[in-house]
mmCIF file of C-alpha atoms in Angstrom:
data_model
loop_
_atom_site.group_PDB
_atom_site.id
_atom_site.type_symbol
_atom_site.label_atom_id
_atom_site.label_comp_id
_atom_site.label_asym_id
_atom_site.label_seq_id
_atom_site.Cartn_x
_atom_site.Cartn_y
_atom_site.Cartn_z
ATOM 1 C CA UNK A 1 22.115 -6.029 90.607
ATOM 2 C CA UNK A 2 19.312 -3.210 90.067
ATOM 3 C CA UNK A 3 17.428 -3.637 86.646
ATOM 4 C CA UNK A 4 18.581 -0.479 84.580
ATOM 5 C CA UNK A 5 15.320 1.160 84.792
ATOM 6 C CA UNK A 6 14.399 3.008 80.982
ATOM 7 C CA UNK A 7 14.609 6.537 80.534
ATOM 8 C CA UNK A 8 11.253 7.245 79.549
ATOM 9 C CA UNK A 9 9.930 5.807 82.627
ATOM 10 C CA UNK A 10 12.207 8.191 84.691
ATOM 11 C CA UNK A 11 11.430 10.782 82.283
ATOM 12 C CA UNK A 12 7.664 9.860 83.272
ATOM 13 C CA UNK A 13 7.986 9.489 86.935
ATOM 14 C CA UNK A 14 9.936 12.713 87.501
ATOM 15 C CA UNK A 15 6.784 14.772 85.610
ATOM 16 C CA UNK A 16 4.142 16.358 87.826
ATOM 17 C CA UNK A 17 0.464 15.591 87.258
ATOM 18 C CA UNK A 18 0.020 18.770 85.351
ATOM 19 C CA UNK A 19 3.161 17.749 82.904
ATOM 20 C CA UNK A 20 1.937 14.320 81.933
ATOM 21 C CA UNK A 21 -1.696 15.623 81.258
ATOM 22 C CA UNK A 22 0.304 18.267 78.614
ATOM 23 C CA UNK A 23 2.334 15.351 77.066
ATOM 24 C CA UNK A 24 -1.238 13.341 76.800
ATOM 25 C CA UNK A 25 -3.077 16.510 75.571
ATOM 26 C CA UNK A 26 0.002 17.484 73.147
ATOM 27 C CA UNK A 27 -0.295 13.642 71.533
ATOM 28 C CA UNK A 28 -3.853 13.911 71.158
ATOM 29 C CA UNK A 29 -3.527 16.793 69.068
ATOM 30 C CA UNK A 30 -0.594 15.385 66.907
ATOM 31 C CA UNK A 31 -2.860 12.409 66.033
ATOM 32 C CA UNK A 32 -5.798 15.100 65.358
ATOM 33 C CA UNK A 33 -3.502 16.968 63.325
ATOM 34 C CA UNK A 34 -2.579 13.896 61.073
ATOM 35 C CA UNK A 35 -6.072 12.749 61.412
ATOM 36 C CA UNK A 36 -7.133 16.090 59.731
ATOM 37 C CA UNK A 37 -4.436 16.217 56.805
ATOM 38 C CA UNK A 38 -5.096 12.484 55.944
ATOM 39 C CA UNK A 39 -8.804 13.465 55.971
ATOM 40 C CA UNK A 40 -8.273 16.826 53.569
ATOM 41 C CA UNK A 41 -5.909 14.771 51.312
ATOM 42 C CA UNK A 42 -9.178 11.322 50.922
ATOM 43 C CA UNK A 43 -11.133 14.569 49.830
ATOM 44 C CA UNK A 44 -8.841 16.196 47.490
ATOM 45 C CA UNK A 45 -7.908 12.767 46.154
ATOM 46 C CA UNK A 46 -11.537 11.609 45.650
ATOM 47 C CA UNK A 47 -12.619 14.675 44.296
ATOM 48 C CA UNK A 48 -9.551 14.560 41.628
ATOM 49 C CA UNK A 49 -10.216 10.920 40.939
ATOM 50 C CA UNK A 50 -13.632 11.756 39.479
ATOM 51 C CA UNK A 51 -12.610 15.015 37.927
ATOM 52 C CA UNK A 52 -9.605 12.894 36.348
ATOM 53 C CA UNK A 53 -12.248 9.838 35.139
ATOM 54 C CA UNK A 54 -15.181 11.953 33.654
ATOM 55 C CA UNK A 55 -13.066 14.677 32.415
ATOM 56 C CA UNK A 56 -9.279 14.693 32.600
ATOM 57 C CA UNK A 57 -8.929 11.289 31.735
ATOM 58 C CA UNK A 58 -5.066 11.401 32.082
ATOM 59 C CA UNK A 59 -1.908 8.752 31.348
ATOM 60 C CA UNK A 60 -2.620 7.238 34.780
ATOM 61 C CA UNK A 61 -6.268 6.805 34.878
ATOM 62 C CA UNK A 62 -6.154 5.623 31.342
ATOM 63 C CA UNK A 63 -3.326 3.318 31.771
ATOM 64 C CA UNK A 64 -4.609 2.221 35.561
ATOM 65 C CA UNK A 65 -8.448 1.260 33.876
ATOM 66 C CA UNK A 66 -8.620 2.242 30.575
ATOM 67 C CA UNK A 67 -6.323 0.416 28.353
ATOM 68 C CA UNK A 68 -5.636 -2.718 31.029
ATOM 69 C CA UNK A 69 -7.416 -6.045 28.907
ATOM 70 C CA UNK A 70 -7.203 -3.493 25.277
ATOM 71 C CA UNK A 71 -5.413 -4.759 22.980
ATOM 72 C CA UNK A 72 -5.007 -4.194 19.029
ATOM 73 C CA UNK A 73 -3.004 -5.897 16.086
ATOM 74 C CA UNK A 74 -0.889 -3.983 13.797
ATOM 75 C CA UNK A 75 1.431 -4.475 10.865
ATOM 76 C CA UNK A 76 4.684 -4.734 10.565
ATOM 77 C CA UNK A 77 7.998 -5.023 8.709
ATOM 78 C CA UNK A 78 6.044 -4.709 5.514
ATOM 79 C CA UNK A 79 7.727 -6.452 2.263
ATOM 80 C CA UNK A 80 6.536 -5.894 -1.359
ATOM 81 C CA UNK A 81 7.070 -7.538 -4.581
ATOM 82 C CA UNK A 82 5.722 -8.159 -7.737
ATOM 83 C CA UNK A 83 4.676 -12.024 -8.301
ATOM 84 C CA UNK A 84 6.647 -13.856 -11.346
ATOM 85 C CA UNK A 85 4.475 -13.345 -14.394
ATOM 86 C CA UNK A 86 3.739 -9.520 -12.939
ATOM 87 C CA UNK A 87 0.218 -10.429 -11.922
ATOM 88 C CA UNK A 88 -0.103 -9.712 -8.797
ATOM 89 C CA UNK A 89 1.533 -7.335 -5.827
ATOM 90 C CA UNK A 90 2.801 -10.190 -2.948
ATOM 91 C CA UNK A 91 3.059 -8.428 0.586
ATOM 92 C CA UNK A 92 4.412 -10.149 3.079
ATOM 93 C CA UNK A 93 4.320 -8.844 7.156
ATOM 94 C CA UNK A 94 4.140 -10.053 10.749
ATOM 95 C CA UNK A 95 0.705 -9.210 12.696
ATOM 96 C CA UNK A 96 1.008 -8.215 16.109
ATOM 97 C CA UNK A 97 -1.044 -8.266 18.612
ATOM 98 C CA UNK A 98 0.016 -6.026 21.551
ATOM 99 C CA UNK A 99 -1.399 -3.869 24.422
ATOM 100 C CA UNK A 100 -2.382 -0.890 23.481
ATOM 101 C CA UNK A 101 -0.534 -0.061 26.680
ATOM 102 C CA UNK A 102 3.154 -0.709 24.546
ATOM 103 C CA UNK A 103 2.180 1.730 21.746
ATOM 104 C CA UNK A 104 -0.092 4.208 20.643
ATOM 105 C CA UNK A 105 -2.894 2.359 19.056
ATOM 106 C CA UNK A 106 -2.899 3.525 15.528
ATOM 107 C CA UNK A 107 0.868 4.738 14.864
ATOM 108 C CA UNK A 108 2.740 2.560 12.760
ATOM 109 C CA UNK A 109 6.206 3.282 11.978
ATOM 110 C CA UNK A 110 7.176 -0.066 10.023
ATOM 111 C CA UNK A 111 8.962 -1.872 12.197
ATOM 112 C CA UNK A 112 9.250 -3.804 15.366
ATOM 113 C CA UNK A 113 9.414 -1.641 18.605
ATOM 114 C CA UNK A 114 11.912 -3.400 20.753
ATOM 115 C CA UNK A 115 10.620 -1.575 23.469
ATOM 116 C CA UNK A 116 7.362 -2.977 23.515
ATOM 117 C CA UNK A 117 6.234 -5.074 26.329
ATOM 118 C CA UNK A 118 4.408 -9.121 25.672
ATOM 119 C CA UNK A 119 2.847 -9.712 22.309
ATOM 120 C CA UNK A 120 2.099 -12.457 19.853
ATOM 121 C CA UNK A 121 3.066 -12.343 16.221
ATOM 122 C CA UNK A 122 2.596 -14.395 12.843
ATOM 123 C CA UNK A 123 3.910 -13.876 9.451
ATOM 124 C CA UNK A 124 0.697 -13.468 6.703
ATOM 125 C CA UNK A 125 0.850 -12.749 3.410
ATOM 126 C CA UNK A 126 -1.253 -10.943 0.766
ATOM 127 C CA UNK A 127 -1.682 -10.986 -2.645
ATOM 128 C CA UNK A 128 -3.157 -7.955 -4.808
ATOM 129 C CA UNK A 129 -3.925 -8.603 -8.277
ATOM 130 C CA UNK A 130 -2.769 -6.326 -10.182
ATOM 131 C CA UNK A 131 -4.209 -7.682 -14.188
ATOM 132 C CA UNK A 132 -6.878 -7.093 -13.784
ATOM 133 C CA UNK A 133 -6.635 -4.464 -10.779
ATOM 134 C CA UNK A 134 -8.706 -5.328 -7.749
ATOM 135 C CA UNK A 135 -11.286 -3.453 -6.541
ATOM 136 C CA UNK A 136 -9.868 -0.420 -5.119
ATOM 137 C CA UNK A 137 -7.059 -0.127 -7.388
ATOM 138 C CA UNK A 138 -7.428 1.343 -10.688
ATOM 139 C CA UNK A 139 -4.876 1.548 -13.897
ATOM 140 C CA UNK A 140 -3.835 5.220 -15.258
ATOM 141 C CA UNK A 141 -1.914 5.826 -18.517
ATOM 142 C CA UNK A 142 1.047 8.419 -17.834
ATOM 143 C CA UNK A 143 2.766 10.401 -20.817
ATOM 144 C CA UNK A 144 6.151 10.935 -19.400
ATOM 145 C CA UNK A 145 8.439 14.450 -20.489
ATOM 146 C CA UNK A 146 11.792 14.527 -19.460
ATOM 147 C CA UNK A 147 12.438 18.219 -18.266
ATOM 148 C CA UNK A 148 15.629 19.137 -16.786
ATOM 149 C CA UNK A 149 13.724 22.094 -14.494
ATOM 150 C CA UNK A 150 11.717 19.284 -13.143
ATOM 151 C CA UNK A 151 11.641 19.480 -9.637
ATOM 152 C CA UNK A 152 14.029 16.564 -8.519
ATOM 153 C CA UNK A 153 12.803 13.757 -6.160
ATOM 154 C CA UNK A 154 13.031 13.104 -2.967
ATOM 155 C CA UNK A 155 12.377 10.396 -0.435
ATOM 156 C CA UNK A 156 9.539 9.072 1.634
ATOM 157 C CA UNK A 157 9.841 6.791 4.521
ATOM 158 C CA UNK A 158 7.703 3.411 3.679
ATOM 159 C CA UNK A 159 8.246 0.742 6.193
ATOM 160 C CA UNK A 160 11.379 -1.638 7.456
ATOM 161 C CA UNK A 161 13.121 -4.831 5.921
ATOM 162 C CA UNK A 162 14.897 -6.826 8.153
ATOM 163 C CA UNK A 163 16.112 -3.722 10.147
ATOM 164 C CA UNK A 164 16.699 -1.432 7.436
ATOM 165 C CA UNK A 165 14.703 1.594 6.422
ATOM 166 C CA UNK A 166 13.726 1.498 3.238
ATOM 167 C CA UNK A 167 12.497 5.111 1.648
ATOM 168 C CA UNK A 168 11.074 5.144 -2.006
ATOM 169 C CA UNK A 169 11.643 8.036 -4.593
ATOM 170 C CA UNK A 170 8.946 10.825 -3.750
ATOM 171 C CA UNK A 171 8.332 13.824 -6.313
ATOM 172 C CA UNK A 172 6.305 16.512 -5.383
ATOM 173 C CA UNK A 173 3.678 18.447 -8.125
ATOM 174 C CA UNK A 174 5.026 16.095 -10.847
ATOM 175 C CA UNK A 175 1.977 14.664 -12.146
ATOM 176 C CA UNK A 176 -0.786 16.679 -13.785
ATOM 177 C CA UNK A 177 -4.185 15.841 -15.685
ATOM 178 C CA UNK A 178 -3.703 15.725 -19.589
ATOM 179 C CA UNK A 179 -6.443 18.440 -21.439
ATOM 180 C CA UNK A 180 -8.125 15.250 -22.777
ATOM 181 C CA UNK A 181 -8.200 13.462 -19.386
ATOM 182 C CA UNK A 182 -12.179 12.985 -18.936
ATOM 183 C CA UNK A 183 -11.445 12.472 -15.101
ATOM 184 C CA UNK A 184 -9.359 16.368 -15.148
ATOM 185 C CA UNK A 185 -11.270 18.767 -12.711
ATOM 186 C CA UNK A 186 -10.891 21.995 -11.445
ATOM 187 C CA UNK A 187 -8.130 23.396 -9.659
ATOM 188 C CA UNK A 188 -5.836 20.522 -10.273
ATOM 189 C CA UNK A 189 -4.755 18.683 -6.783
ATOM 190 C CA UNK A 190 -1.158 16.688 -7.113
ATOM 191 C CA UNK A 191 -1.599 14.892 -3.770
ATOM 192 C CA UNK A 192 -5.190 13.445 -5.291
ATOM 193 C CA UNK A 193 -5.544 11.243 -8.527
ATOM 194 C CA UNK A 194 -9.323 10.798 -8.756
ATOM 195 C CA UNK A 195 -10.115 7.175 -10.041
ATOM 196 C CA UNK A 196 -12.351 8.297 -13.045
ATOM 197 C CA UNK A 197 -9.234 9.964 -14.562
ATOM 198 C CA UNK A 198 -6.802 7.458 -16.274
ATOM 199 C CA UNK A 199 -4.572 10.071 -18.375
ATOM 200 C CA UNK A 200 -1.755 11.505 -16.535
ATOM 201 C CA UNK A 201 1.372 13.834 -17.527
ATOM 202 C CA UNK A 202 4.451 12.536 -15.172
ATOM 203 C CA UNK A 203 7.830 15.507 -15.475
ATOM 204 C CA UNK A 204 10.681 13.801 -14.900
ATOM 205 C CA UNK A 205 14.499 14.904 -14.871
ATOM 206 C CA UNK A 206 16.721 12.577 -17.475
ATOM 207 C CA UNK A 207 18.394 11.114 -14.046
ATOM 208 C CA UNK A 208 15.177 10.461 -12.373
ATOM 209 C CA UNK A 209 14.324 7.944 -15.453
ATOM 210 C CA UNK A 210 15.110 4.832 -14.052
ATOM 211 C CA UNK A 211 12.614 4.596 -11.710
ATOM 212 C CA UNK A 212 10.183 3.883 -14.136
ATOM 213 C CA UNK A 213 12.216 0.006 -14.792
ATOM 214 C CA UNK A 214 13.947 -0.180 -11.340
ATOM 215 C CA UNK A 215 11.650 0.704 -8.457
ATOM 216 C CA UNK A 216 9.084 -1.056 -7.320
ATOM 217 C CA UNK A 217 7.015 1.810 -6.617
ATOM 218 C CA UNK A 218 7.352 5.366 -6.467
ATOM 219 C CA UNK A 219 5.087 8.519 -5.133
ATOM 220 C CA UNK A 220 3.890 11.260 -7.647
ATOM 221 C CA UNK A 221 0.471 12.485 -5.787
ATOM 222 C CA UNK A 222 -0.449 8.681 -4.756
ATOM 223 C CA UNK A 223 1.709 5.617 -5.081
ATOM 224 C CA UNK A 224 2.548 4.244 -8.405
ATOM 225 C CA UNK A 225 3.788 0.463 -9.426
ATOM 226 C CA UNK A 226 5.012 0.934 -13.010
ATOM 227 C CA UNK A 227 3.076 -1.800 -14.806
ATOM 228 C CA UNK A 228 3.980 -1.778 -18.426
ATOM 229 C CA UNK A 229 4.074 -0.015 -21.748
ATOM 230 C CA UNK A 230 0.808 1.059 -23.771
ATOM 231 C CA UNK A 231 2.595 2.467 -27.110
ATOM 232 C CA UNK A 232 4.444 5.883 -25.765
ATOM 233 C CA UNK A 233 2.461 5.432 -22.775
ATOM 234 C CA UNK A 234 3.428 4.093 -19.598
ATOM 235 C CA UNK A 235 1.032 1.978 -17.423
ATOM 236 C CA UNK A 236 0.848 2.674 -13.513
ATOM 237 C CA UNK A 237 -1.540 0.898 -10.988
ATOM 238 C CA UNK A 238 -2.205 3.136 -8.411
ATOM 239 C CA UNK A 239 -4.731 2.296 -5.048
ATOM 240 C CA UNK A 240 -7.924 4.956 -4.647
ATOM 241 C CA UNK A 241 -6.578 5.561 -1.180
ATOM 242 C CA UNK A 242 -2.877 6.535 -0.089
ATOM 243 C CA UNK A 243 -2.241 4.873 3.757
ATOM 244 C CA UNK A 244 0.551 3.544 5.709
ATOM 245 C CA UNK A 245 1.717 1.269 4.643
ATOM 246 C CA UNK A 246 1.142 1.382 1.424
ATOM 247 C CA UNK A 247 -2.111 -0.751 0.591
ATOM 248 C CA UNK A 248 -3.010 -1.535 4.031
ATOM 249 C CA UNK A 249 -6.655 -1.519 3.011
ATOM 250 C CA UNK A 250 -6.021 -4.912 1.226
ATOM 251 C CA UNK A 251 -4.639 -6.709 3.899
ATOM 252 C CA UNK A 252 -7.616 -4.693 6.414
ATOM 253 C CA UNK A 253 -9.823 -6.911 4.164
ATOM 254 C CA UNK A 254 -8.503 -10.664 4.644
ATOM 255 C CA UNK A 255 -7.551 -9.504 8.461
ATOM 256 C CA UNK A 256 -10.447 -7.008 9.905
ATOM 257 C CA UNK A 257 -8.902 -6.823 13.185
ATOM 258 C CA UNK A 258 -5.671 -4.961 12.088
ATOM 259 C CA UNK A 259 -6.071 -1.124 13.799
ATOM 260 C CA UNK A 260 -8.959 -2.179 15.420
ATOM 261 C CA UNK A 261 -8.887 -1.908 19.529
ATOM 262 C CA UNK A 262 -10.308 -5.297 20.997
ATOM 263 C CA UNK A 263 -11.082 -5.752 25.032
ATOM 264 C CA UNK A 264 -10.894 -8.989 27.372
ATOM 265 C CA UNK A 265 -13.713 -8.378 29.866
ATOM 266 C CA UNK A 266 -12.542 -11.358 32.252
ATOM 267 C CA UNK A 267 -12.761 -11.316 36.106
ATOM 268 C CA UNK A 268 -8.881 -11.245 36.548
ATOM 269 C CA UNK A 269 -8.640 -8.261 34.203
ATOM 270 C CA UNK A 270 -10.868 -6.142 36.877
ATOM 271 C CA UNK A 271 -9.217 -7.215 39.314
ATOM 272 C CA UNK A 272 -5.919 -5.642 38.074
ATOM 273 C CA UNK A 273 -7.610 -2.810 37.456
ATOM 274 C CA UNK A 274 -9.166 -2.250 40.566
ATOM 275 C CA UNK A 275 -5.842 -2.985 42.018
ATOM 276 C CA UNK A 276 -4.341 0.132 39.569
ATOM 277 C CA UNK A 277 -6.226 2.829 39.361
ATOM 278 C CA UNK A 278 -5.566 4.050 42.624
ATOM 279 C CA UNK A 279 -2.192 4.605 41.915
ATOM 280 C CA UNK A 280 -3.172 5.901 38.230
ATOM 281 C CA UNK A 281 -5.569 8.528 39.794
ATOM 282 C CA UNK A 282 -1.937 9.128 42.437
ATOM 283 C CA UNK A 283 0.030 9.295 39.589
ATOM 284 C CA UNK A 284 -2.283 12.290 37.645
ATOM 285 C CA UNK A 285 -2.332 14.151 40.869
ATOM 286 C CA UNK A 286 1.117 14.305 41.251
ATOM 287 C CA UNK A 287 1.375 15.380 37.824
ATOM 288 C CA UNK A 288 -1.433 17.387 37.280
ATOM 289 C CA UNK A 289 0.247 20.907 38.485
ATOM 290 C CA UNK A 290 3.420 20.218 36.174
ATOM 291 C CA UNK A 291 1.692 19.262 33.457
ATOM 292 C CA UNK A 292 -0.508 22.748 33.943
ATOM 293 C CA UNK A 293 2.637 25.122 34.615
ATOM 294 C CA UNK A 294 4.305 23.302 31.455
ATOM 295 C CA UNK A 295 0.794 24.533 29.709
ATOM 296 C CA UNK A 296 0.890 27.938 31.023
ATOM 297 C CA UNK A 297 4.290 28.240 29.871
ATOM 298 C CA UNK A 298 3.544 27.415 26.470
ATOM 299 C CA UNK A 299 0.722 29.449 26.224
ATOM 300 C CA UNK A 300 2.655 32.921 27.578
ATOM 301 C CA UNK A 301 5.484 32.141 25.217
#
């Protein structure tokens, strides 16, 4: 029997001269033709790459080089008490240590994110004395008038407790300087209580009360601990500095490293980056042209 000779071949041998020369010439120019895009894309994608790195400095670049061996330690699931004898504020929270790559560096919301990728935790604990205050916190005397206009409270996020949200009372424009206040000042601000002025006038509706023997702590322009009793007075500790959560400045000083960005510089960590960028530079340049229609959008609505 006859081998079965391929079709290509016959195709071949039944062209002239003039047709194979074509079919040469024709594939010459295909390969010149990807030759030339694959050349005009290297350039586009170089000359993005360094655009994108010395001025863009997009998701992909930063996540392909940037952030790879950056890491940082944050606080969270936050708990707060006041010791036995009333002493000290105990705060008790996990540190963890994550890549900056799992979660903006510097947002805290007060819990865990499930969502976030490797990290390494322990529990630490804090104690703030409260009699007498630590540096940074300072003790105001509040006359408190029960005023059923008073503007009612309302809530403010804090932090989480074993999965559950916990919110303490917030009142807004409650607390003023008394006349005789030697810390008072000119206009009054309610969201600042300056540390040189101890004598305070809290409004409170007749409902609202309680907060001064149940809660913890409470927000009227910083946030309050209700301490004790100095004849009609009431006794607040308050910090110098309002920040979430509430006196992380304490714990900042035993652990410096909390909210503070940290780098491992080891040969392995280059190599992955070396290995990522390219596709973090591919990444931007994909979505450089959405992200600038979305822009335009916004701008001509």
């Amino acid at each position: 029997m006859e081998p079965v000779e391929n079709s290509d071949a016959k195709a071949a041998g039944a062209m002239t001269p003039g047709q194979q020369d074509g079919r040469e010439h024709g594939g010459r120019r295909e390969k010149r033709g990807c030759l030339f895009v694959w050349l005009v894309f290297l350039f586009l994608y170089v000359g993005f790459a360094i655009f994108d790195a010395t001025e863009l400095k997009l998701e992909g670049y930063l996540d392909g080089w940037v952030n790879i061996g950056k890491h940082v330690t944050v606080v969270v699931n936050p708990h707060y008490e006041l010791s036995p004898d009333r002493k000290e504020l105990v705060v008790t929270y996990e540190l963890k240590t994550r890549s900056v790559q799992d979660q903006a560096v510097f947002r805290f919301d007060g819990e865990d994110n499930p969502g976030a990728g490797r990290s390494a935790r322990r529990t630490a604990e804090t104690r703030i004395p409260l009699d007498p205050p630590a540096d940074g916190l300072k003790k105001l005397f509040v006359e408190v008038v029960v005023d059923p206009d008073a503007r009612p409270s309302s809530s403010v996020w804090t932090h989480s407790e074993n999965g559950r949200v916990v919110c303490i009372p917030y009142f807004q424009d409650n607390m003023e300087s008394l006349p005789d206040d030697p810390g008072a000042w000119n206009p009054p601000d309610p969201l600042h209580v300056r540390p040189d002025g101890p004598n305070r006038r809290l409004t409170l509706r007749q409902e609202d009360l309680p907060i001064l023997s149940e809660s913890l702590m409470f927000v009227a322009g910083a946030f309050l601990i209700p301490y004790g009793r100095d004849g009609e007075r009431y006794v607040m500790i308050s910090a110098d500095r309002d920040m979430f959560p509430p006196f992380i400045q304490f714990i900042q000083k035993e652990h410096p490293e909390v909210n503070t960005v940290s780098s491992d510089r080891g040969f392995w960590v280059y190599c992955i980056k070396l290995l990522s960028v390219p596709w973090g530079f591919l990444y931007d340049m994909i979505t450089f042209p959405f992200l600038c229609a979305f822009g335009l959008l916004l701008g001509g609505g």
